[in-house]
mmCIF file with all atom_site columns, C-alpha atoms in Angstrom:
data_model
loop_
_atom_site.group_PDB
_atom_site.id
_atom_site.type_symbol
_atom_site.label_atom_id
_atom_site.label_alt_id
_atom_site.label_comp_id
_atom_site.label_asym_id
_atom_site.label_entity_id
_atom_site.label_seq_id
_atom_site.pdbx_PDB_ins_code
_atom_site.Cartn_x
_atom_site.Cartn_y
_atom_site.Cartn_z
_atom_site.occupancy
_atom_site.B_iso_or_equiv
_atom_site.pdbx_formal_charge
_atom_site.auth_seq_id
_atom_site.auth_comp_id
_atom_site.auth_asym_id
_atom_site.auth_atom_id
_atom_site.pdbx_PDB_model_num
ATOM 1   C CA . UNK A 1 1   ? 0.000   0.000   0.000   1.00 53.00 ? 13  UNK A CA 1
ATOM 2   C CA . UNK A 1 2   ? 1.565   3.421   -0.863  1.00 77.00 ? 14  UNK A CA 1
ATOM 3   C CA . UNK A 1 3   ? -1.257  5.672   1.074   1.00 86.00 ? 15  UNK A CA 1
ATOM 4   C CA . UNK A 1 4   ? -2.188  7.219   4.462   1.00 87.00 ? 16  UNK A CA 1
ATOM 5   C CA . UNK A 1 5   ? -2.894  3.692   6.347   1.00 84.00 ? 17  UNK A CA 1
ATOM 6   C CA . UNK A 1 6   ? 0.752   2.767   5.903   1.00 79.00 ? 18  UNK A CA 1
ATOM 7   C CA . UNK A 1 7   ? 1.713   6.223   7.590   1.00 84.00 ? 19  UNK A CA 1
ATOM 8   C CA . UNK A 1 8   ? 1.237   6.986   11.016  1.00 82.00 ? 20  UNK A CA 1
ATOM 9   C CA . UNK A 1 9   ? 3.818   9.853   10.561  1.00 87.00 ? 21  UNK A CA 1
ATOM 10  C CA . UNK A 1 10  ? 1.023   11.534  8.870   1.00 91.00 ? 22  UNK A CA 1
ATOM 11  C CA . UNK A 1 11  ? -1.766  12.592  11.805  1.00 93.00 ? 23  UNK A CA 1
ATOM 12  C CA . UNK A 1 12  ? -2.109  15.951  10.040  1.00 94.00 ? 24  UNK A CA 1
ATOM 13  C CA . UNK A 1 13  ? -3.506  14.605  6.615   1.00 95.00 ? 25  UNK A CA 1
ATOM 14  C CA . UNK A 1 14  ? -5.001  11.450  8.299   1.00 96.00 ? 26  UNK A CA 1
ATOM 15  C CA . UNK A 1 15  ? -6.793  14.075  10.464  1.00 96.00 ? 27  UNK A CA 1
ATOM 16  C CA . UNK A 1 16  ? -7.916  15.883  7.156   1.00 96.00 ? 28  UNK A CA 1
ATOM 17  C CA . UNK A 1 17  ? -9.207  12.855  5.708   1.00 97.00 ? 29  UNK A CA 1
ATOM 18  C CA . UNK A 1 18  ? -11.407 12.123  8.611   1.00 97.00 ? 30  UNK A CA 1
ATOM 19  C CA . UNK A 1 19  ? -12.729 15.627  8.443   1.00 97.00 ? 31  UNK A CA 1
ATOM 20  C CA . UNK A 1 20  ? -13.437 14.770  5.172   1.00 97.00 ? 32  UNK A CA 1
ATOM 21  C CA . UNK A 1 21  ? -15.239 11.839  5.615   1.00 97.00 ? 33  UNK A CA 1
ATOM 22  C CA . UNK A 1 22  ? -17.049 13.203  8.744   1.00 97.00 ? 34  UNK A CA 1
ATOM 23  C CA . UNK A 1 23  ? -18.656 15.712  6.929   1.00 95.00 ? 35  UNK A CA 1
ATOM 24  C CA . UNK A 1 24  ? -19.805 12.785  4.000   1.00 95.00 ? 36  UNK A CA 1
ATOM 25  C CA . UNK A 1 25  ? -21.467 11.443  7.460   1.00 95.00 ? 37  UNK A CA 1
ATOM 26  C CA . UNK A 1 26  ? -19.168 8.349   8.071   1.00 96.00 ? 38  UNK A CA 1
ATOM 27  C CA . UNK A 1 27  ? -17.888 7.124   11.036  1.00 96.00 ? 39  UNK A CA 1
ATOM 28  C CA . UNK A 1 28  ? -14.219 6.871   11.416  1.00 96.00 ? 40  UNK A CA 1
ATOM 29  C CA . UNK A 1 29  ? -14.144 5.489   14.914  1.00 94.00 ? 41  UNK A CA 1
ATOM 30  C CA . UNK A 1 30  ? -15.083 5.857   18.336  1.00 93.00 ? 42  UNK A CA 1
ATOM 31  C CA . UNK A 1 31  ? -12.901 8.874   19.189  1.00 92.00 ? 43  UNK A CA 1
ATOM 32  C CA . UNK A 1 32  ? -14.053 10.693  16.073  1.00 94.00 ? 44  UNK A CA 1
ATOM 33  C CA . UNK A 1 33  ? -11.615 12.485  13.927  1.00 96.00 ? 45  UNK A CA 1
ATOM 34  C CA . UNK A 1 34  ? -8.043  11.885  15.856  1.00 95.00 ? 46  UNK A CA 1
ATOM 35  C CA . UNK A 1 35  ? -5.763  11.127  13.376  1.00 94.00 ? 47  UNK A CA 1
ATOM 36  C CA . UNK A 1 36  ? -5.735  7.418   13.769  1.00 93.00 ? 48  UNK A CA 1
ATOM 37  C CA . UNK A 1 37  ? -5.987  5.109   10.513  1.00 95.00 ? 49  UNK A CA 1
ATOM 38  C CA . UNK A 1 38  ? -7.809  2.516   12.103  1.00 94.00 ? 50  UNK A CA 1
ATOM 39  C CA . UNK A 1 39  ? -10.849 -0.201  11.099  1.00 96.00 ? 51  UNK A CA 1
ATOM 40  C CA . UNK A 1 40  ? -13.345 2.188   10.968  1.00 97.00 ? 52  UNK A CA 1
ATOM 41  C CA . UNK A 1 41  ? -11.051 4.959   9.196   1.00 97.00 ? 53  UNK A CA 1
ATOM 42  C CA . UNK A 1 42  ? -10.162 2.317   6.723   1.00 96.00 ? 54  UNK A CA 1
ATOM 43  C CA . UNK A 1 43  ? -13.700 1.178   6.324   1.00 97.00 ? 55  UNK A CA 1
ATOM 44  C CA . UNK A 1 44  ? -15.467 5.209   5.322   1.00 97.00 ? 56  UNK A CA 1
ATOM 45  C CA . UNK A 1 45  ? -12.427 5.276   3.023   1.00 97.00 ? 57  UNK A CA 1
ATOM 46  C CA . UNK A 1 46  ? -13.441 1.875   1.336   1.00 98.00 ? 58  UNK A CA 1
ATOM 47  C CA . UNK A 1 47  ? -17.120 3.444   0.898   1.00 97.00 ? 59  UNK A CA 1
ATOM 48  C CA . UNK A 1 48  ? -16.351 6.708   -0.304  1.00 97.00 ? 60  UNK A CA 1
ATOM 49  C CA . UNK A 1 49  ? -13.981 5.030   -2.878  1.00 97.00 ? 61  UNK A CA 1
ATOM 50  C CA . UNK A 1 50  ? -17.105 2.392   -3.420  1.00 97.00 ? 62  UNK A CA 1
ATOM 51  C CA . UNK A 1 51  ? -19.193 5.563   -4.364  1.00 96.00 ? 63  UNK A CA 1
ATOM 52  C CA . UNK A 1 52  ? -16.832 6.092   -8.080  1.00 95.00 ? 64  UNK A CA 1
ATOM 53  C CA . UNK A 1 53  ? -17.120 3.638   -10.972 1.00 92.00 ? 65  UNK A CA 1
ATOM 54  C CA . UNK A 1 54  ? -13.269 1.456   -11.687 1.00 92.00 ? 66  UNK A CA 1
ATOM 55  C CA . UNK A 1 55  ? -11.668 2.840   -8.148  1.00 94.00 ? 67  UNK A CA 1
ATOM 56  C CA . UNK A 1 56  ? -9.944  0.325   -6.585  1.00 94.00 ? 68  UNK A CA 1
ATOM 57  C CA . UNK A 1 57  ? -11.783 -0.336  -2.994  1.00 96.00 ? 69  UNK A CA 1
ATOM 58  C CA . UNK A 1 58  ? -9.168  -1.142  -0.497  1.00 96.00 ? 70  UNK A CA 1
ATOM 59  C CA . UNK A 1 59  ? -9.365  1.408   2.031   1.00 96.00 ? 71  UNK A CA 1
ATOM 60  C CA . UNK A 1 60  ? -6.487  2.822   1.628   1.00 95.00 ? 72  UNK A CA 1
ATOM 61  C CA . UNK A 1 61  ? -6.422  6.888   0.814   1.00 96.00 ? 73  UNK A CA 1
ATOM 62  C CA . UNK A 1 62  ? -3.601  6.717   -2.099  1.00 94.00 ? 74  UNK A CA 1
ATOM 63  C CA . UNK A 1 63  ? -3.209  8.790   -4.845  1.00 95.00 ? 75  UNK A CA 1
ATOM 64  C CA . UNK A 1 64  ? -6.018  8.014   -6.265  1.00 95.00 ? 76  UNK A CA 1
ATOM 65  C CA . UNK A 1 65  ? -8.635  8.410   -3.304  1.00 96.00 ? 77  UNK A CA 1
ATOM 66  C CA . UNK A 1 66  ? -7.221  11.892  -2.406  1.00 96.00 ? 78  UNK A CA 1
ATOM 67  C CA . UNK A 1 67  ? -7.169  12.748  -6.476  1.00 96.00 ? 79  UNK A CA 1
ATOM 68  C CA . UNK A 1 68  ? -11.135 11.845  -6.118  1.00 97.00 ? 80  UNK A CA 1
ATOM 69  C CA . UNK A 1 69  ? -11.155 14.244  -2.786  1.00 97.00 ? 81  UNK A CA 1
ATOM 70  C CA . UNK A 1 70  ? -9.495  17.400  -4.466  1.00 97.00 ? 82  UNK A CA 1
ATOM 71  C CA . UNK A 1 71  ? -11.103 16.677  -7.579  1.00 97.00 ? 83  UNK A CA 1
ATOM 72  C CA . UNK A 1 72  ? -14.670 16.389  -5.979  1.00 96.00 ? 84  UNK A CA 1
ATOM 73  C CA . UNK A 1 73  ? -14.118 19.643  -3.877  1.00 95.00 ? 85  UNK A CA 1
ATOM 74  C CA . UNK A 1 74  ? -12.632 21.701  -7.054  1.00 97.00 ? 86  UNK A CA 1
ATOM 75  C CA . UNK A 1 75  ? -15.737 20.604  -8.851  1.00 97.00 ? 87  UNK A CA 1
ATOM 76  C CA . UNK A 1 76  ? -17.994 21.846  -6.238  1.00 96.00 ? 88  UNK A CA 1
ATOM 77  C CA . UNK A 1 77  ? -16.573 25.183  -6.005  1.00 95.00 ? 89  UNK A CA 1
ATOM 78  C CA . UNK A 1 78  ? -16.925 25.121  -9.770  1.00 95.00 ? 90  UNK A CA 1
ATOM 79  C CA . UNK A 1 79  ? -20.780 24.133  -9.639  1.00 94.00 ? 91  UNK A CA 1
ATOM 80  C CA . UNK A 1 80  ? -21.015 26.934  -6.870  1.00 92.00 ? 92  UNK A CA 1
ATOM 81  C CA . UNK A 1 81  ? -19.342 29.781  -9.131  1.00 92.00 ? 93  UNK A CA 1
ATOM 82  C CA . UNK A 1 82  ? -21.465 28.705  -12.167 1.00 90.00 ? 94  UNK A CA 1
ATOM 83  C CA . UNK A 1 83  ? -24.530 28.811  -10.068 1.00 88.00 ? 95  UNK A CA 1
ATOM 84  C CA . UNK A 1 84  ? -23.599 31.818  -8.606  1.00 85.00 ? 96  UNK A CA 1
ATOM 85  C CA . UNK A 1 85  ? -23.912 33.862  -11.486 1.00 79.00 ? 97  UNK A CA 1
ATOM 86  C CA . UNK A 1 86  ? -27.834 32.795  -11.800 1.00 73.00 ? 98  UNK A CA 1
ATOM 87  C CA . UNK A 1 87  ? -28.066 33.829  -7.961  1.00 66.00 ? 99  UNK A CA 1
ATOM 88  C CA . UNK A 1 88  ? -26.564 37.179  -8.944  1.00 59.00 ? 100 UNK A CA 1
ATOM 89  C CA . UNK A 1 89  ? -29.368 37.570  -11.052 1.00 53.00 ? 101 UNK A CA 1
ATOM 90  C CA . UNK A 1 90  ? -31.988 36.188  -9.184  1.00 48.00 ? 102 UNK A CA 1
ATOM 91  C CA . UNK A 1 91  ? -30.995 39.520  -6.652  1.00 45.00 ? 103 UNK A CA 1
ATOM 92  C CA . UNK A 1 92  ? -34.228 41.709  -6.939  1.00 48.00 ? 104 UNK A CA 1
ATOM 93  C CA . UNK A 1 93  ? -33.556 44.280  -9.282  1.00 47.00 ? 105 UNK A CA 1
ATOM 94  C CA . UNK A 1 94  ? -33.877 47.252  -6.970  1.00 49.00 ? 106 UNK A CA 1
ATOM 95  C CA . UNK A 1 95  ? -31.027 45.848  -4.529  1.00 53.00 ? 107 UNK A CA 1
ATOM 96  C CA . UNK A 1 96  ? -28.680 46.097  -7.601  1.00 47.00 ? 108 UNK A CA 1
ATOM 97  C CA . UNK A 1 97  ? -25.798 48.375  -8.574  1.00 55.00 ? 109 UNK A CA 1
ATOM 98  C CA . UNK A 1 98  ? -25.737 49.600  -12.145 1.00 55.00 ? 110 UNK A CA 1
ATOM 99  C CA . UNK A 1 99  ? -22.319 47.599  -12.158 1.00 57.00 ? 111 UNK A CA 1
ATOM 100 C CA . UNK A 1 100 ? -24.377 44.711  -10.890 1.00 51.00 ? 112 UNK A CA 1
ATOM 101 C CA . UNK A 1 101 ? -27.277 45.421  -13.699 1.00 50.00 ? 113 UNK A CA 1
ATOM 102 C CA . UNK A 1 102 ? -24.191 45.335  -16.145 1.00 54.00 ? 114 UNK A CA 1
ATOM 103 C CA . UNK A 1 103 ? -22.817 42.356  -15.152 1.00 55.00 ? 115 UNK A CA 1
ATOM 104 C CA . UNK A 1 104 ? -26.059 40.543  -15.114 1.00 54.00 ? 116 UNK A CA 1
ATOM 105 C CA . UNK A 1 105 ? -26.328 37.433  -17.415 1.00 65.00 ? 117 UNK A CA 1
ATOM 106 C CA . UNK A 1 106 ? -27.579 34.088  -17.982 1.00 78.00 ? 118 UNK A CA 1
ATOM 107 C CA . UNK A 1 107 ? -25.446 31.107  -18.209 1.00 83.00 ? 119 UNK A CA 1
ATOM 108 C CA . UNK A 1 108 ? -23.889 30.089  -21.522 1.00 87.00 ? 120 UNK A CA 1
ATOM 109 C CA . UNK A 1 109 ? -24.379 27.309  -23.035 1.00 89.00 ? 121 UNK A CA 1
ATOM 110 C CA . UNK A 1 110 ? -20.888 26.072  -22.712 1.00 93.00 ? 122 UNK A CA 1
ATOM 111 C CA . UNK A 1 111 ? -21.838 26.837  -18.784 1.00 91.00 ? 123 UNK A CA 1
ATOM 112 C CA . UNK A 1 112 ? -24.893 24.501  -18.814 1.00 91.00 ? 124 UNK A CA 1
ATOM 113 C CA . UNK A 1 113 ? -23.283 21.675  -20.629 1.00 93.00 ? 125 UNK A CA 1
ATOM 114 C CA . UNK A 1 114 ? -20.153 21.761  -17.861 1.00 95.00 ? 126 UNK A CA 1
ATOM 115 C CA . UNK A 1 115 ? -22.644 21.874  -14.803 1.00 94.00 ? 127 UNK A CA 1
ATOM 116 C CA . UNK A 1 116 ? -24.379 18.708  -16.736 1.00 96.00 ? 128 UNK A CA 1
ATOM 117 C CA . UNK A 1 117 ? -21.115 16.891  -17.131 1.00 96.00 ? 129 UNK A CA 1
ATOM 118 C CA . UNK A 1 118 ? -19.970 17.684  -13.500 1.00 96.00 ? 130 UNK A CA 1
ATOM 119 C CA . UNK A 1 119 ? -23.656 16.603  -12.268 1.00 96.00 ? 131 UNK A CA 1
ATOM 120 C CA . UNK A 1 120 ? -23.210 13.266  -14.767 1.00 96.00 ? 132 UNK A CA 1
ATOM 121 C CA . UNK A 1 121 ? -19.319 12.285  -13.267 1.00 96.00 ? 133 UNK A CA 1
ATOM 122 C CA . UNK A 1 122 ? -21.023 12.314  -9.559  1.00 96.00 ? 134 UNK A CA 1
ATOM 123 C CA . UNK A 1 123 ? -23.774 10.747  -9.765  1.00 95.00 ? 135 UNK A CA 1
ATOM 124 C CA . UNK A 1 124 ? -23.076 7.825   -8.341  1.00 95.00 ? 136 UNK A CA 1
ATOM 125 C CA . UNK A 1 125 ? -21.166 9.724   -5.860  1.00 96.00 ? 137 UNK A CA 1
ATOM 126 C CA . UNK A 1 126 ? -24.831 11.607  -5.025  1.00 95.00 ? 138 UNK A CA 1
ATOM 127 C CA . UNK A 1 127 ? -26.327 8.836   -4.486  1.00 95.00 ? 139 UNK A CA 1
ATOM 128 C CA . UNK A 1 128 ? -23.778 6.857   -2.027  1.00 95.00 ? 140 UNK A CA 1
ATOM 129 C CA . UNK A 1 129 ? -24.363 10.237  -0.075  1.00 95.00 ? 141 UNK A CA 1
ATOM 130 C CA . UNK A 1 130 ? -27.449 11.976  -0.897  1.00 94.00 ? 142 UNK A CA 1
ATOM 131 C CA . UNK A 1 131 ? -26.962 14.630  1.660   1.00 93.00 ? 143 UNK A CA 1
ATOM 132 C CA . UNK A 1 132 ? -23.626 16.234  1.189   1.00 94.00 ? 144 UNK A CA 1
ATOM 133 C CA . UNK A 1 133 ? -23.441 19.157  0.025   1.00 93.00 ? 145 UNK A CA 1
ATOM 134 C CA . UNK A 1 134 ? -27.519 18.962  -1.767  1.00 92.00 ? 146 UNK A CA 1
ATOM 135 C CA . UNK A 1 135 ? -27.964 22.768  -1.781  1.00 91.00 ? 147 UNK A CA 1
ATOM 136 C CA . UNK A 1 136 ? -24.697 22.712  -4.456  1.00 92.00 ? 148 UNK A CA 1
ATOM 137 C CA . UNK A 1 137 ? -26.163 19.922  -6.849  1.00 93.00 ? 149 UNK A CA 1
ATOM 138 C CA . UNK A 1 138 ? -29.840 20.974  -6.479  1.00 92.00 ? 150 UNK A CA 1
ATOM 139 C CA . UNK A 1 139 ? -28.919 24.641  -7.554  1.00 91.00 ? 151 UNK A CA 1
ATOM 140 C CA . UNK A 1 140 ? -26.272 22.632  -10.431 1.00 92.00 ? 152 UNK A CA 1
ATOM 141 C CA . UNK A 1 141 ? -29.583 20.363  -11.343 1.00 92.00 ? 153 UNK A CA 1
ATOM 142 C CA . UNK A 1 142 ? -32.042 23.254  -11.699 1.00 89.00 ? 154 UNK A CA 1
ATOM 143 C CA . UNK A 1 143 ? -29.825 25.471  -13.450 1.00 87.00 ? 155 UNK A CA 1
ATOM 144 C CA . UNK A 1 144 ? -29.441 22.976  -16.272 1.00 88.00 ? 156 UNK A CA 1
ATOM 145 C CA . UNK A 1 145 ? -32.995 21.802  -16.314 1.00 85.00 ? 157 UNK A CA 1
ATOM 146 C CA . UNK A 1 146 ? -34.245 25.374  -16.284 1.00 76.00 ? 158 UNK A CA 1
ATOM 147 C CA . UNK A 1 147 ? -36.676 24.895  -12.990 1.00 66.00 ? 159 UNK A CA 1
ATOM 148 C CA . UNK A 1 148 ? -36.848 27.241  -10.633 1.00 52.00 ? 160 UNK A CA 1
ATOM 149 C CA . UNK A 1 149 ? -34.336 29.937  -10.027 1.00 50.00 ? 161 UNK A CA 1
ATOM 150 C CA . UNK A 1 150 ? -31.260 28.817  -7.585  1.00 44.00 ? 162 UNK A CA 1
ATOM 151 C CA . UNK A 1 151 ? -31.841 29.472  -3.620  1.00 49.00 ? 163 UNK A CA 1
ATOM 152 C CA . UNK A 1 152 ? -28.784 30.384  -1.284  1.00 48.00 ? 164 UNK A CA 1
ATOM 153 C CA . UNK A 1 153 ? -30.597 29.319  1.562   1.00 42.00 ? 165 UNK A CA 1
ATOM 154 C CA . UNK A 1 154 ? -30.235 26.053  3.545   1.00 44.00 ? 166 UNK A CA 1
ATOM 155 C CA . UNK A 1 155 ? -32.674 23.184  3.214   1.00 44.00 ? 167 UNK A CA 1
ATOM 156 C CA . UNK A 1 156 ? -35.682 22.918  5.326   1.00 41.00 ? 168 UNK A CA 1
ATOM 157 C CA . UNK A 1 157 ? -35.815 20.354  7.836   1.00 43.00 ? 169 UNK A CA 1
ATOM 158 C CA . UNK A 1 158 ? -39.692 18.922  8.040   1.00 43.00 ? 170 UNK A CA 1
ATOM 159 C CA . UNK A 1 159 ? -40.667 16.620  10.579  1.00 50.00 ? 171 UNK A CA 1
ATOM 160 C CA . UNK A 1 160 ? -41.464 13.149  9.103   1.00 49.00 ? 172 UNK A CA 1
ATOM 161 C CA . UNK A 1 161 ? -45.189 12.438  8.822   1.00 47.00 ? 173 UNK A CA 1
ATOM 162 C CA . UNK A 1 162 ? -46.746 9.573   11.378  1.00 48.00 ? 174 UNK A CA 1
ATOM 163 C CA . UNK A 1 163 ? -49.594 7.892   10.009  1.00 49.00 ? 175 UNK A CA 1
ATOM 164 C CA . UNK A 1 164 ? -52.050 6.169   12.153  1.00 54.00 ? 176 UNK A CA 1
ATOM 165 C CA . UNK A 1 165 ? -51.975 2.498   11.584  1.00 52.00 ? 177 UNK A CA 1
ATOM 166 C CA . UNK A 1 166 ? -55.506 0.990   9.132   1.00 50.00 ? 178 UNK A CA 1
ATOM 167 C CA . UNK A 1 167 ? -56.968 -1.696  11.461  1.00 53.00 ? 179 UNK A CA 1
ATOM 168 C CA . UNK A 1 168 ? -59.412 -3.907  9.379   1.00 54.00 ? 180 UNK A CA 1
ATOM 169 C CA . UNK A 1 169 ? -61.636 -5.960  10.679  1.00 60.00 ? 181 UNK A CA 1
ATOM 170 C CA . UNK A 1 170 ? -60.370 -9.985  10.258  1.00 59.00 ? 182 UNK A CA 1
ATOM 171 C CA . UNK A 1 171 ? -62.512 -11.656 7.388   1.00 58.00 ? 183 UNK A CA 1
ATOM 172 C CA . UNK A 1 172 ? -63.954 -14.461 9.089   1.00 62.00 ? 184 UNK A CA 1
ATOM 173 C CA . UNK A 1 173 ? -65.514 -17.087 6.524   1.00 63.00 ? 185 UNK A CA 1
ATOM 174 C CA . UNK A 1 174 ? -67.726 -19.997 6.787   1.00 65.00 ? 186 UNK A CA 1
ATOM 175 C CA . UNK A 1 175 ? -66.899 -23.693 6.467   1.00 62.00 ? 187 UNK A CA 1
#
């Protein structure tokens, strides 16, 4: 192995990693994020590498694993710019600058067709974690379908619904 489980010299970037994989919602051990590659480190690195297509799942975080980690957060910040020119124009039109009103655009096509391919190359990734980072791909995903304009805000928490269990009467039939 040529990664971060081999090297306990490393607490800094091991403790990075399990930042990372904290915020994905994985547990990397008892004592949380502490710098220590252990079973449970090793095992959130084995299923964030299980969430890309042809990645080799051993739990180790080699080159490859933190390639997928800057890659994935370079990505996002790219989604976020992209998406952040439509939220610069969803501001209401009296809050804006004439600077602002001059700057004010749509996104290009070019624009669309690179927030489809980024949403495309993680969507298996979106699915292994369905609720990191959502506000980022939802705003990506509406921006390319054309639905409703991009929020900044976070996402509302409801309650789940309880229903009341149906009680039927038992059919009770005749010999």
């Amino acid at each position: 192995k040529q990664g971060l489980s081999n090297d306990p010299d490393e607490v800094d970037a091991i403790e990075e990693l399990q930042e990372f994989l904290v915020e994905l919602g994985l547990d990397v051990g008892r004592n949380g994020v502490d710098g220590k590659y252990g079973p449970r480190t090793i095992q959130a690195v084995k299923d964030f590498q299980g969430a890309f297509p042809d990645v080799v799942i051993d739990g180790d975080a080699g080159p490859e694993t933190i390639g997928l980690i800057q890659d994935l957060r370079t990505d996002l910040a790219r989604m976020q710019e992209l998406v952040g020119i439509l939220n610069d124009s969803a501001i209401p039109f009296t809050y804006k600058s004439g600077l602002a009103k001059l700057l004010e655009r749509e996104l290009t096509q070019e624009e669309r067709t690179q927030l489809r391919q980024l949403l495309d190359k993680y969507e298996d990734f979106r699915q292994a974690f369905p609720e990191y980072q959502t506000m980022i791909f939802s705003n990506a995903e509406n921006a390319v379908t054309g639905a409703a304009e991009p929020v900044v805000t976070e996402p509302v928490v409801t309650e789940p619904v309880v229903t009341e269990p149906v009680v039927t009467e038992p059919v009770v039939t005749e010999p």
